[in-house]
């Protein structure tokens, strides 16, 4: 896990000195023409995706972007009229640099405020010992996002699942159902697994997922990626986590937004670890066992117990999804704990058969399962939570309301 992001005030003198250093180092690069191609021979520095927001909580936010070459990058930030601070990412005393995928955490920012930011990346053309040779600098426009109050009154979430590489589904569904007049109707967008069929390359992650999010909303509103069983397949599957940020940098985690505690679980693959398809390269049983131990602690935590509502996001539903090893093992690992924890609602996907399953003898809370990737079967779930009620409605892509759940707070233990 990265160390705390460091921030420093942007004073006029500090900025001058910083830019002088960069300029001085940049001029060194001009003195070494044999080592470096002439500037005009190189394509301009380009941001391939971003910025996009992750993990926006009451006092922190993570800003990510990807450059097309190695850079030294930072965020310029302000919560008033000016950008007065710089945030870097620091690991083991080293400010991150000479990298392309930027994940910069703004820690200790104020709750319930609008925040301005822009991303800055300066190309690192060459590193020689402790010398850095800088190239051109990219500076983005200024964007804005909002942190919630610690005890925000209302939280709204919009949930996709299983769009399976149909990237047009993101703008289509968001523009159709994500707005009320000109007002955005969501504080967070969730992708509840199977964004991809197989993940084969960075280019695919950018083109099919990050760019559509950035173009529609993600510069100003965060999204949460929940791993599905298709994300773990393909040549690029093991590189995916670096493109997202989570609480504790784990796919399974929990966070609070106002009256709602959100627990995210990773169901892993749908078949057993020894299935021929995985060639001995997966270990989801122990991973789900590890999550069980974590979940035991989570349901005892103050944040969980004191929340008005408790929501679980998991791609593979524990029930109503057949008897393959994945759902069966998820049920064994998590089912009893979620019942004990008096969860209010579970949102899932995976089956491509949308449905709302009321609480019963197996699950003492409703389970909403979203539809599949094909037009006419696609759904979106809109969740609206206050301390007094939690409403979740499932809408099909043609606008038909599939069903709605309205809950009031249970009397908790
Ligand atoms: Fe799935």
Short mmCIF file of N, CA and C in Angstrom, two decimals, residues 263 265-269 273 283-297 299 312 314 316-319 324-341 346 365:
data_model
loop_
_atom_site.label_atom_id
_atom_site.label_comp_id
_atom_site.label_asym_id
_atom_site.label_seq_id
_atom_site.Cartn_x
_atom_site.Cartn_y
_atom_site.Cartn_z
N UNK A 263 -20.31 -2.78 1.55
CA UNK A 263 -19.34 -3.87 1.66
C UNK A 263 -19.17 -4.47 0.27
N UNK A 265 -17.44 -7.37 -2.02
CA UNK A 265 -16.79 -8.68 -1.97
C UNK A 265 -16.42 -9.12 -3.38
N UNK A 266 -15.40 -9.94 -3.46
CA UNK A 266 -14.95 -10.44 -4.76
C UNK A 266 -15.28 -11.93 -4.83
N UNK A 267 -16.24 -12.27 -5.68
CA UNK A 267 -16.68 -13.67 -5.78
C UNK A 267 -15.69 -14.56 -6.51
N UNK A 268 -14.72 -13.96 -7.20
CA UNK A 268 -13.72 -14.76 -7.92
C UNK A 268 -14.33 -15.44 -9.13
N UNK A 269 -13.78 -16.57 -9.49
CA UNK A 269 -14.24 -17.33 -10.66
C UNK A 269 -15.47 -18.16 -10.33
N UNK A 273 -11.11 -24.09 -8.55
CA UNK A 273 -9.72 -23.72 -8.87
C UNK A 273 -9.01 -24.77 -9.72
N UNK A 283 -6.31 -19.28 -7.42
CA UNK A 283 -6.45 -19.77 -6.03
C UNK A 283 -7.59 -18.99 -5.37
N UNK A 284 -8.79 -19.18 -5.91
CA UNK A 284 -9.92 -18.40 -5.40
C UNK A 284 -10.49 -18.94 -4.10
N UNK A 285 -10.34 -20.26 -3.87
CA UNK A 285 -10.86 -20.78 -2.59
C UNK A 285 -10.17 -20.11 -1.41
N UNK A 286 -8.83 -20.13 -1.35
CA UNK A 286 -8.20 -19.44 -0.22
C UNK A 286 -8.48 -17.94 -0.20
N UNK A 287 -8.66 -17.35 -1.37
CA UNK A 287 -8.97 -15.91 -1.44
C UNK A 287 -10.35 -15.63 -0.83
N UNK A 288 -11.31 -16.49 -1.10
CA UNK A 288 -12.63 -16.30 -0.49
C UNK A 288 -12.58 -16.59 1.01
N UNK A 289 -11.72 -17.52 1.41
CA UNK A 289 -11.56 -17.79 2.86
C UNK A 289 -10.97 -16.56 3.56
N UNK A 290 -9.99 -15.96 2.89
CA UNK A 290 -9.37 -14.72 3.43
C UNK A 290 -10.44 -13.63 3.58
N UNK A 291 -11.31 -13.53 2.60
CA UNK A 291 -12.39 -12.53 2.67
C UNK A 291 -13.35 -12.84 3.80
N UNK A 292 -13.60 -14.13 4.04
CA UNK A 292 -14.49 -14.51 5.16
C UNK A 292 -13.93 -13.98 6.49
N UNK A 293 -12.62 -14.16 6.69
CA UNK A 293 -12.01 -13.69 7.94
C UNK A 293 -12.14 -12.17 8.06
N UNK A 294 -11.93 -11.49 6.94
CA UNK A 294 -12.07 -10.02 6.94
C UNK A 294 -13.52 -9.62 7.22
N UNK A 295 -14.47 -10.36 6.62
CA UNK A 295 -15.89 -10.02 6.77
C UNK A 295 -16.36 -10.20 8.21
N UNK A 296 -15.79 -11.21 8.90
CA UNK A 296 -16.13 -11.39 10.32
C UNK A 296 -15.82 -10.11 11.09
N UNK A 297 -14.67 -9.53 10.79
CA UNK A 297 -14.28 -8.28 11.49
C UNK A 297 -15.17 -7.12 11.04
N UNK A 299 -18.27 -7.02 10.00
CA UNK A 299 -19.65 -6.94 10.54
C UNK A 299 -19.66 -6.62 12.04
N UNK A 312 -24.43 -4.81 0.18
CA UNK A 312 -23.34 -5.66 -0.29
C UNK A 312 -23.31 -5.63 -1.81
N UNK A 314 -21.52 -7.62 -4.87
CA UNK A 314 -20.72 -8.78 -5.26
C UNK A 314 -21.20 -9.21 -6.63
N UNK A 316 -20.98 -12.16 -8.36
CA UNK A 316 -21.71 -13.44 -8.38
C UNK A 316 -22.67 -13.47 -7.19
N UNK A 317 -23.97 -13.52 -7.45
CA UNK A 317 -24.89 -13.57 -6.31
C UNK A 317 -24.77 -14.90 -5.58
N UNK A 318 -24.89 -14.85 -4.28
CA UNK A 318 -24.70 -16.07 -3.49
C UNK A 318 -25.86 -17.04 -3.69
N UNK A 319 -27.00 -16.48 -4.08
CA UNK A 319 -28.20 -17.30 -4.28
C UNK A 319 -28.77 -16.99 -5.66
N UNK A 324 -22.86 -24.05 -9.39
CA UNK A 324 -21.45 -24.20 -9.72
C UNK A 324 -20.62 -23.89 -8.48
N UNK A 325 -19.35 -24.22 -8.57
CA UNK A 325 -18.52 -24.08 -7.38
C UNK A 325 -18.44 -22.63 -6.87
N UNK A 326 -18.31 -21.67 -7.81
CA UNK A 326 -18.15 -20.25 -7.40
C UNK A 326 -19.28 -19.78 -6.49
N UNK A 327 -20.53 -19.79 -7.00
CA UNK A 327 -21.64 -19.35 -6.14
C UNK A 327 -21.79 -20.19 -4.87
N UNK A 328 -21.54 -21.50 -4.99
CA UNK A 328 -21.69 -22.37 -3.81
C UNK A 328 -20.68 -21.99 -2.73
N UNK A 329 -19.43 -21.77 -3.16
CA UNK A 329 -18.40 -21.43 -2.19
C UNK A 329 -18.62 -20.03 -1.63
N UNK A 330 -19.09 -19.10 -2.46
CA UNK A 330 -19.42 -17.75 -1.97
C UNK A 330 -20.49 -17.86 -0.88
N UNK A 331 -21.48 -18.72 -1.13
CA UNK A 331 -22.57 -18.91 -0.16
C UNK A 331 -22.01 -19.44 1.16
N UNK A 332 -21.13 -20.46 1.04
CA UNK A 332 -20.54 -21.05 2.25
C UNK A 332 -19.69 -20.04 3.02
N UNK A 333 -18.96 -19.23 2.28
CA UNK A 333 -18.02 -18.30 2.93
C UNK A 333 -18.71 -17.06 3.50
N UNK A 334 -19.72 -16.56 2.80
CA UNK A 334 -20.26 -15.24 3.17
C UNK A 334 -21.70 -15.27 3.67
N UNK A 335 -22.47 -16.29 3.27
CA UNK A 335 -23.92 -16.29 3.50
C UNK A 335 -24.30 -16.11 4.97
N UNK A 336 -23.73 -16.95 5.85
CA UNK A 336 -24.11 -16.89 7.26
C UNK A 336 -23.72 -15.54 7.87
N UNK A 337 -22.55 -15.04 7.48
CA UNK A 337 -22.07 -13.77 8.06
C UNK A 337 -22.96 -12.60 7.63
N UNK A 338 -23.37 -12.60 6.37
CA UNK A 338 -24.21 -11.49 5.89
C UNK A 338 -25.58 -11.53 6.56
N UNK A 339 -26.11 -12.74 6.79
CA UNK A 339 -27.38 -12.84 7.53
C UNK A 339 -27.21 -12.36 8.97
N UNK A 340 -26.14 -12.84 9.60
CA UNK A 340 -25.84 -12.40 10.98
C UNK A 340 -25.68 -10.89 11.07
N UNK A 341 -25.04 -10.32 10.06
CA UNK A 341 -24.76 -8.88 10.05
C UNK A 341 -25.98 -8.04 9.72
N UNK A 346 -28.50 -6.83 -1.23
CA UNK A 346 -27.33 -7.26 -2.02
C UNK A 346 -27.61 -6.93 -3.49
N UNK A 365 -32.43 -10.83 3.41
CA UNK A 365 -32.43 -9.50 2.80
C UNK A 365 -32.68 -9.72 1.31
#
